[in-house]
């Protein structure tokens, strides 16, 4: 039986984050304005360098050290000299011309003074970030489904092509390597026997939690439940997403909550993180299962130290009856998934 996409589901463009380094203030301002005017398959915004999906580096500020590292001199008073091991870079990287080191093999270069070149480079990045855009679309559909449809196994197909397999029982999903976001948005959902939850070879696996995280982190919608704006918030357990996907502000928030619970307003006072960003960070952590407004559901002794999130001196909130269901957590994320290789989100 084919199940159509959830009613009222609107196609969205994900927010993709761009980090820049080595650009002088006036040049950076000009580039940011051109980025804001780009029209493509994503919304691009500039963010701190370490949190970005893709990096732009001022080639004129680059040099190669004796050890073969890329060294980038700061362009802003607040920046520090950056050193990169190019073979270890795990995201799209482009260099603004001119590129100073003659021995630097830059795979992607652009003219920072030409808006068309800036937009073309963003377009290349969007193609490279196709897996992120696909996971965003699937995450949106998972969260939009009615509670009764969040059970069992589903195959998502478009024009007779299988695009994804979703196994709610195991908390897992797998996506075809050539799946495209437009096709996924139009896919039909067919409920299948539980034995059909094993994806075909070559499909890329993610947990449902990671897909939800990818969507919440990249949507402009307010995904924070209203009670989190008024009630006291508690640390529950380590986020069920790869640690490299957490922003510094989210790590700081987890550290604060593991030491002492607080309301949204008190967390704002303790962290000085702007309220809109604080609410967005909390929404991400909510869908990662890390925070709760029900103190009785806190997992005893789970303070994040086992994952190396912060120094051992940080206290745990502790306590609670683990047998009680956390009614403040997303229902589709409560099952403990089987181990799987993690993917970036």
CSV table of N, CA, C and O in Angstrom, one decimal, residues 134-236:
chain,number,residue,atom,x,y,z
A,134,UNK,N,19.9,15.9,0.9
A,134,UNK,CA,19.1,14.7,0.8
A,134,UNK,C,18.6,14.3,2.3
A,134,UNK,O,17.4,14.1,2.5
A,135,UNK,N,19.6,14.3,3.2
A,135,UNK,CA,19.2,14.0,4.6
A,135,UNK,C,18.3,15.0,5.2
A,135,UNK,O,17.4,14.7,6.0
A,136,UNK,N,18.5,16.3,4.8
A,136,UNK,CA,17.6,17.3,5.2
A,136,UNK,C,16.1,17.0,4.8
A,136,UNK,O,15.2,17.1,5.6
A,137,UNK,N,16.0,16.7,3.5
A,137,UNK,CA,14.6,16.4,3.0
A,137,UNK,C,14.0,15.2,3.7
A,137,UNK,O,12.8,15.2,4.1
A,138,UNK,N,14.8,14.1,3.9
A,138,UNK,CA,14.2,13.0,4.6
A,138,UNK,C,13.9,13.3,6.0
A,138,UNK,O,12.9,12.8,6.6
A,139,UNK,N,14.8,14.0,6.7
A,139,UNK,CA,14.5,14.4,8.1
A,139,UNK,C,13.2,15.2,8.2
A,139,UNK,O,12.5,15.0,9.2
A,140,UNK,N,13.0,16.1,7.3
A,140,UNK,CA,11.7,16.9,7.3
A,140,UNK,C,10.5,16.0,7.2
A,140,UNK,O,9.5,16.2,7.9
A,141,UNK,N,10.6,15.0,6.3
A,141,UNK,CA,9.4,14.1,6.1
A,141,UNK,C,9.2,13.2,7.3
A,141,UNK,O,8.1,12.9,7.7
A,142,UNK,N,10.3,12.8,8.0
A,142,UNK,CA,10.2,11.9,9.1
A,142,UNK,C,9.5,12.7,10.3
A,142,UNK,O,8.6,12.1,10.9
A,143,UNK,N,9.9,13.9,10.5
A,143,UNK,CA,9.3,14.7,11.6
A,143,UNK,C,7.8,15.1,11.3
A,143,UNK,O,7.1,15.4,12.2
A,144,UNK,N,7.5,15.1,10.0
A,144,UNK,CA,6.1,15.6,9.6
A,144,UNK,C,5.1,14.5,9.7
A,144,UNK,O,3.9,14.7,9.6
A,145,UNK,N,5.5,13.2,9.8
A,145,UNK,CA,4.6,12.1,9.8
A,145,UNK,C,3.8,12.1,11.1
A,145,UNK,O,4.2,12.4,12.2
A,146,UNK,N,2.5,11.6,10.9
A,146,UNK,CA,1.7,11.4,12.1
A,146,UNK,C,2.2,10.3,12.9
A,146,UNK,O,2.9,9.4,12.5
A,147,UNK,N,1.9,10.3,14.2
A,147,UNK,CA,2.4,9.3,15.2
A,147,UNK,C,2.1,7.9,14.7
A,147,UNK,O,3.0,7.0,14.8
A,148,UNK,N,0.9,7.6,14.2
A,148,UNK,CA,0.5,6.3,13.8
A,148,UNK,C,1.3,5.8,12.6
A,148,UNK,O,1.4,4.6,12.3
A,149,UNK,N,1.9,6.7,11.9
A,149,UNK,CA,2.7,6.4,10.7
A,149,UNK,C,4.2,6.2,11.0
A,149,UNK,O,5.0,6.0,10.2
A,150,UNK,N,4.6,6.4,12.3
A,150,UNK,CA,5.9,6.2,12.8
A,150,UNK,C,6.2,4.9,13.3
A,150,UNK,O,6.8,4.7,14.4
A,151,UNK,N,5.7,3.8,12.7
A,151,UNK,CA,5.9,2.5,13.1
A,151,UNK,C,6.2,1.6,11.9
A,151,UNK,O,5.7,1.9,10.8
A,152,UNK,N,7.0,0.6,12.1
A,152,UNK,CA,7.2,-0.4,11.0
A,152,UNK,C,8.3,0.1,10.0
A,152,UNK,O,9.1,0.9,10.3
A,153,UNK,N,8.2,-0.5,8.8
A,153,UNK,CA,9.2,-0.3,7.8
A,153,UNK,C,8.6,0.2,6.6
A,153,UNK,O,7.5,-0.2,6.2
A,154,UNK,N,9.3,1.2,5.9
A,154,UNK,CA,8.8,1.9,4.7
A,154,UNK,C,9.8,1.9,3.7
A,154,UNK,O,11.0,2.1,3.9
A,155,UNK,N,9.4,1.8,2.4
A,155,UNK,CA,10.2,2.0,1.2
A,155,UNK,C,9.7,3.3,0.6
A,155,UNK,O,8.5,3.5,0.3
A,156,UNK,N,10.7,4.2,0.3
A,156,UNK,CA,10.4,5.5,-0.4
A,156,UNK,C,10.8,5.4,-1.8
A,156,UNK,O,12.0,5.1,-2.1
A,157,UNK,N,9.9,5.6,-2.7
A,157,UNK,CA,10.2,5.4,-4.2
A,157,UNK,C,9.7,6.6,-5.0
A,157,UNK,O,8.7,7.2,-4.6
A,158,UNK,N,10.3,6.8,-6.1
A,158,UNK,CA,9.9,7.9,-7.0
A,158,UNK,C,10.1,7.3,-8.4
A,158,UNK,O,11.2,6.9,-8.8
A,159,UNK,N,9.0,7.3,-9.2
A,159,UNK,CA,9.1,6.7,-10.5
A,159,UNK,C,9.7,5.3,-10.6
A,159,UNK,O,10.6,5.1,-11.4
A,160,UNK,N,9.2,4.5,-9.7
A,160,UNK,CA,9.7,3.1,-9.6
A,160,UNK,C,11.1,2.9,-9.2
A,160,UNK,O,11.7,1.8,-9.2
A,161,UNK,N,11.8,4.0,-8.7
A,161,UNK,CA,13.1,3.9,-8.2
A,161,UNK,C,13.1,4.0,-6.7
A,161,UNK,O,12.6,4.9,-6.1
A,162,UNK,N,13.7,3.0,-6.0
A,162,UNK,CA,13.8,3.0,-4.6
A,162,UNK,C,14.9,4.0,-4.1
A,162,UNK,O,16.0,4.0,-4.6
A,163,UNK,N,14.4,5.0,-3.3
A,163,UNK,CA,15.3,6.1,-2.9
A,163,UNK,C,15.8,5.9,-1.4
A,163,UNK,O,16.9,6.3,-1.1
A,164,UNK,N,14.9,5.3,-0.6
A,164,UNK,CA,15.3,5.2,0.8
A,164,UNK,C,14.5,4.1,1.5
A,164,UNK,O,13.4,3.7,1.0
A,165,UNK,N,15.1,3.5,2.5
A,165,UNK,CA,14.4,2.5,3.4
A,165,UNK,C,14.4,3.1,4.8
A,165,UNK,O,15.5,3.5,5.3
A,166,UNK,N,13.2,3.1,5.4
A,166,UNK,CA,13.1,3.7,6.8
A,166,UNK,C,12.6,2.6,7.7
A,166,UNK,O,11.5,2.0,7.4
A,167,UNK,N,13.3,2.2,8.8
A,167,UNK,CA,12.9,1.2,9.7
A,167,UNK,C,12.8,1.9,11.1
A,167,UNK,O,13.7,2.1,11.8
A,168,UNK,N,11.5,2.2,11.4
A,168,UNK,CA,11.3,2.9,12.7
A,168,UNK,C,11.6,2.0,13.9
A,168,UNK,O,11.9,2.5,14.9
A,169,UNK,N,11.3,0.7,13.7
A,169,UNK,CA,11.6,-0.2,14.8
A,169,UNK,C,13.0,-0.2,15.3
A,169,UNK,O,13.3,-0.2,16.5
A,170,UNK,N,13.9,-0.1,14.3
A,170,UNK,CA,15.4,-0.1,14.6
A,170,UNK,C,15.9,1.3,14.7
A,170,UNK,O,17.1,1.5,15.0
A,171,UNK,N,15.1,2.3,14.4
A,171,UNK,CA,15.6,3.7,14.5
A,171,UNK,C,16.6,4.0,13.4
A,171,UNK,O,17.5,4.8,13.6
A,172,UNK,N,16.4,3.4,12.2
A,172,UNK,CA,17.4,3.5,11.1
A,172,UNK,C,16.8,3.9,9.8
A,172,UNK,O,15.6,3.7,9.6
A,173,UNK,N,17.6,4.5,9.0
A,173,UNK,CA,17.2,4.8,7.6
A,173,UNK,C,18.4,4.6,6.7
A,173,UNK,O,19.5,4.8,7.1
A,174,UNK,N,18.2,4.3,5.4
A,174,UNK,CA,19.3,4.2,4.5
A,174,UNK,C,18.8,4.8,3.2
A,174,UNK,O,17.7,4.7,2.7
A,175,UNK,N,19.7,5.5,2.5
A,175,UNK,CA,19.4,6.4,1.4
A,175,UNK,C,20.2,5.9,0.2
A,175,UNK,O,21.5,5.7,0.3
A,176,UNK,N,19.6,5.9,-1.0
A,176,UNK,CA,20.3,5.5,-2.2
A,176,UNK,C,21.4,6.5,-2.5
A,176,UNK,O,21.2,7.7,-2.4
A,177,UNK,N,22.6,6.1,-3.0
A,177,UNK,CA,23.7,7.0,-3.2
A,177,UNK,C,23.4,8.1,-4.3
A,177,UNK,O,23.9,9.2,-4.2
A,178,UNK,N,22.5,7.8,-5.2
A,178,UNK,CA,22.1,8.8,-6.3
A,178,UNK,C,20.8,9.5,-6.0
A,178,UNK,O,20.3,10.2,-6.9
A,179,UNK,N,20.3,9.4,-4.8
A,179,UNK,CA,19.0,10.1,-4.5
A,179,UNK,C,19.2,11.6,-4.6
A,179,UNK,O,20.2,12.2,-4.2
A,180,UNK,N,18.2,12.3,-5.2
A,180,UNK,CA,18.2,13.7,-5.3
A,180,UNK,C,17.1,14.3,-4.5
A,180,UNK,O,16.0,13.7,-4.4
A,181,UNK,N,17.3,15.5,-3.8
A,181,UNK,CA,16.3,16.1,-3.0
A,181,UNK,C,14.9,16.2,-3.7
A,181,UNK,O,13.9,15.9,-3.1
A,182,UNK,N,14.8,16.8,-4.9
A,182,UNK,CA,13.5,16.9,-5.5
A,182,UNK,C,12.7,15.6,-5.7
A,182,UNK,O,11.5,15.6,-5.4
A,183,UNK,N,13.4,14.5,-6.0
A,183,UNK,CA,12.8,13.2,-6.1
A,183,UNK,C,12.3,12.7,-4.7
A,183,UNK,O,11.2,12.1,-4.6
A,184,UNK,N,13.1,13.0,-3.7
A,184,UNK,CA,12.8,12.5,-2.4
A,184,UNK,C,11.5,13.2,-1.8
A,184,UNK,O,10.7,12.6,-1.2
A,185,UNK,N,11.5,14.5,-2.1
A,185,UNK,CA,10.3,15.3,-1.7
A,185,UNK,C,9.0,14.7,-2.3
A,185,UNK,O,7.9,14.8,-1.7
A,186,UNK,N,9.1,14.2,-3.5
A,186,UNK,CA,7.9,13.7,-4.2
A,186,UNK,C,7.7,12.2,-4.0
A,186,UNK,O,6.8,11.6,-4.6
A,187,UNK,N,8.6,11.5,-3.2
A,187,UNK,CA,8.5,10.1,-3.1
A,187,UNK,C,7.2,9.6,-2.4
A,187,UNK,O,6.6,10.3,-1.6
A,188,UNK,N,6.8,8.4,-2.8
A,188,UNK,CA,5.7,7.8,-2.1
A,188,UNK,C,6.2,6.8,-1.0
A,188,UNK,O,7.3,6.3,-1.2
A,189,UNK,N,5.5,6.6,0.0
A,189,UNK,CA,5.9,5.8,1.1
A,189,UNK,C,5.0,4.5,1.1
A,189,UNK,O,3.8,4.5,1.1
A,190,UNK,N,5.7,3.4,1.0
A,190,UNK,CA,5.0,2.1,1.0
A,190,UNK,C,5.4,1.3,2.2
A,190,UNK,O,6.6,1.0,2.4
A,191,UNK,N,4.4,0.9,3.0
A,191,UNK,CA,4.7,0.1,4.2
A,191,UNK,C,5.0,-1.3,3.8
A,191,UNK,O,4.3,-1.9,3.0
A,192,UNK,N,6.1,-1.8,4.4
A,192,UNK,CA,6.6,-3.1,4.0
A,192,UNK,C,6.8,-4.0,5.3
A,192,UNK,O,6.8,-3.5,6.4
A,193,UNK,N,6.9,-5.3,5.1
A,193,UNK,CA,7.2,-6.2,6.2
A,193,UNK,C,8.5,-5.8,6.9
A,193,UNK,O,9.4,-5.3,6.2
A,194,UNK,N,8.6,-6.2,8.2
A,194,UNK,CA,9.9,-5.8,8.9
A,194,UNK,C,11.1,-6.4,8.2
A,194,UNK,O,12.2,-5.8,8.3
A,195,UNK,N,11.0,-7.6,7.5
A,195,UNK,CA,12.1,-8.2,6.9
A,195,UNK,C,12.6,-7.3,5.7
A,195,UNK,O,13.8,-7.5,5.3
A,196,UNK,N,11.8,-6.4,5.3
A,196,UNK,CA,12.3,-5.5,4.2
A,196,UNK,C,13.1,-4.3,4.7
A,196,UNK,O,13.4,-3.4,3.9
A,197,UNK,N,13.4,-4.3,6.0
A,197,UNK,CA,14.2,-3.2,6.5
A,197,UNK,C,15.6,-3.2,6.2
A,197,UNK,O,16.3,-2.2,6.4
A,198,UNK,N,16.1,-4.3,5.7
A,198,UNK,CA,17.6,-4.4,5.3
A,198,UNK,C,17.7,-3.6,3.9
A,198,UNK,O,17.2,-4.1,2.9
A,199,UNK,N,18.5,-2.6,3.9
A,199,UNK,CA,18.6,-1.8,2.6
A,199,UNK,C,19.5,-2.5,1.6
A,199,UNK,O,20.3,-3.4,2.0
A,200,UNK,N,19.3,-2.2,0.3
A,200,UNK,CA,20.2,-2.7,-0.7
A,200,UNK,C,21.7,-2.3,-0.5
A,200,UNK,O,21.9,-1.3,0.2
A,201,UNK,N,22.6,-3.0,-1.1
A,201,UNK,CA,24.0,-2.7,-0.9
A,201,UNK,C,24.3,-1.4,-1.6
A,201,UNK,O,23.8,-1.1,-2.6
A,202,UNK,N,25.1,-0.6,-0.9
A,202,UNK,CA,25.5,0.7,-1.4
A,202,UNK,C,24.7,1.8,-0.8
A,202,UNK,O,25.1,3.0,-1.0
A,203,UNK,N,23.5,1.5,-0.2
A,203,UNK,CA,22.7,2.6,0.4
A,203,UNK,C,23.5,3.1,1.7
A,203,UNK,O,24.2,2.3,2.4
A,204,UNK,N,23.4,4.4,1.9
A,204,UNK,CA,24.1,5.0,3.0
A,204,UNK,C,23.2,5.1,4.3
A,204,UNK,O,22.1,5.7,4.2
A,205,UNK,N,23.6,4.5,5.4
A,205,UNK,CA,22.8,4.4,6.6
A,205,UNK,C,23.0,5.6,7.5
A,205,UNK,O,24.1,6.1,7.6
A,206,UNK,N,21.9,6.0,8.1
A,206,UNK,CA,21.9,7.0,9.2
A,206,UNK,C,20.9,6.6,10.2
A,206,UNK,O,20.0,5.9,9.9
A,207,UNK,N,21.1,7.1,11.4
A,207,UNK,CA,20.0,6.9,12.4
A,207,UNK,C,18.9,7.9,12.2
A,207,UNK,O,19.2,9.0,11.6
A,208,UNK,N,17.7,7.6,12.6
A,208,UNK,CA,16.6,8.6,12.5
A,208,UNK,C,16.9,9.8,13.3
A,208,UNK,O,16.6,11.0,12.9
A,209,UNK,N,17.6,9.7,14.4
A,209,UNK,CA,18.0,10.8,15.2
A,209,UNK,C,18.9,11.8,14.4
A,209,UNK,O,18.8,13.0,14.4
A,210,UNK,N,19.9,11.2,13.7
A,210,UNK,CA,20.8,12.0,12.9
A,210,UNK,C,20.1,12.8,11.8
A,210,UNK,O,20.4,13.9,11.5
A,211,UNK,N,19.1,12.1,11.2
A,211,UNK,CA,18.3,12.8,10.1
A,211,UNK,C,17.5,13.9,10.7
A,211,UNK,O,17.4,15.0,10.1
A,212,UNK,N,16.9,13.7,11.9
A,212,UNK,CA,16.1,14.7,12.5
A,212,UNK,C,17.0,15.9,12.9
A,212,UNK,O,16.7,17.1,12.7
A,213,UNK,N,18.2,15.6,13.4
A,213,UNK,CA,19.2,16.6,13.7
A,213,UNK,C,19.6,17.5,12.5
A,213,UNK,O,19.6,18.7,12.5
A,214,UNK,N,19.8,16.8,11.4
A,214,UNK,CA,20.2,17.5,10.1
A,214,UNK,C,19.1,18.5,9.7
A,214,UNK,O,19.4,19.6,9.3
A,215,UNK,N,17.9,18.0,9.8
A,215,UNK,CA,16.8,18.9,9.5
A,215,UNK,C,16.6,20.1,10.4
A,215,UNK,O,16.6,21.3,10.0
A,216,UNK,N,16.6,19.8,11.7
A,216,UNK,CA,16.4,20.9,12.7
A,216,UNK,C,17.5,21.9,12.7
A,216,UNK,O,17.3,23.1,12.8
A,217,UNK,N,18.7,21.4,12.5
A,217,UNK,CA,19.9,22.4,12.4
A,217,UNK,C,19.8,23.3,11.2
A,217,UNK,O,20.4,24.4,11.2
A,218,UNK,N,19.1,22.9,10.2
A,218,UNK,CA,19.2,23.6,8.9
A,218,UNK,C,17.9,24.2,8.5
A,218,UNK,O,17.8,24.6,7.3
A,219,UNK,N,16.9,24.2,9.3
A,219,UNK,CA,15.6,24.8,9.0
A,219,UNK,C,15.5,26.2,9.7
A,219,UNK,O,16.0,26.4,10.8
A,220,UNK,N,14.7,27.1,9.1
A,220,UNK,CA,14.3,28.3,9.7
A,220,UNK,C,13.1,28.2,10.6
A,220,UNK,O,12.7,29.2,11.2
A,221,UNK,N,12.4,27.1,10.5
A,221,UNK,CA,11.2,26.9,11.4
A,221,UNK,C,11.6,26.8,12.9
A,221,UNK,O,12.7,26.3,13.2
A,222,UNK,N,10.7,27.3,13.7
A,222,UNK,CA,11.0,27.2,15.1
A,222,UNK,C,10.6,25.8,15.6
A,222,UNK,O,9.4,25.4,15.7
A,223,UNK,N,11.5,24.9,15.9
A,223,UNK,CA,11.3,23.5,16.2
A,223,UNK,C,11.4,23.3,17.7
A,223,UNK,O,11.2,22.1,18.2
A,224,UNK,N,11.5,24.3,18.5
A,224,UNK,CA,11.6,24.1,20.0
A,224,UNK,C,10.2,24.0,20.6
A,224,UNK,O,9.4,24.9,20.4
A,225,UNK,N,9.9,22.9,21.3
A,225,UNK,CA,8.6,22.9,21.9
A,225,UNK,C,8.3,24.0,22.9
A,225,UNK,O,9.3,24.5,23.6
A,226,UNK,N,7.1,24.6,22.9
A,226,UNK,CA,6.8,25.8,23.7
A,226,UNK,C,7.2,25.6,25.2
A,226,UNK,O,7.7,26.6,25.8
A,227,UNK,N,7.1,24.4,25.8
A,227,UNK,CA,7.4,24.3,27.2
A,227,UNK,C,8.9,24.6,27.5
A,227,UNK,O,9.2,25.0,28.6
A,228,UNK,N,9.7,24.5,26.5
A,228,UNK,CA,11.2,24.7,26.7
A,228,UNK,C,11.5,26.2,26.8
A,228,UNK,O,12.6,26.6,27.2
A,229,UNK,N,10.5,27.0,26.6
A,229,UNK,CA,10.7,28.5,26.7
A,229,UNK,C,10.3,29.0,28.1
A,229,UNK,O,10.6,30.1,28.5
A,230,UNK,N,9.6,28.1,28.9
A,230,UNK,CA,9.1,28.6,30.2
A,230,UNK,C,9.5,27.7,31.3
A,230,UNK,O,9.8,28.1,32.4
A,231,UNK,N,9.7,26.4,31.1
A,231,UNK,CA,10.0,25.4,32.1
A,231,UNK,C,11.5,25.2,32.3
A,231,UNK,O,12.3,25.6,31.4
A,232,UNK,N,11.9,24.6,33.5
A,232,UNK,CA,13.3,24.4,33.7
A,232,UNK,C,13.7,23.2,32.8
A,232,UNK,O,13.0,22.2,32.6
A,233,UNK,N,14.9,23.4,32.3
A,233,UNK,CA,15.5,22.4,31.3
A,233,UNK,C,16.6,21.6,32.0
A,233,UNK,O,17.5,22.2,32.7
A,234,UNK,N,16.7,20.3,31.8
A,234,UNK,CA,17.7,19.5,32.4
A,234,UNK,C,18.5,18.7,31.4
A,234,UNK,O,18.0,18.4,30.3
A,235,UNK,N,19.8,18.5,31.7
A,235,UNK,CA,20.6,17.6,30.9
A,235,UNK,C,20.2,16.2,31.0
A,235,UNK,O,20.0,15.7,32.2
A,236,UNK,N,20.0,15.5,29.9
A,236,UNK,CA,19.6,14.1,30.0
A,236,UNK,C,20.7,13.1,29.7
A,236,UNK,O,20.9,12.2,30.5
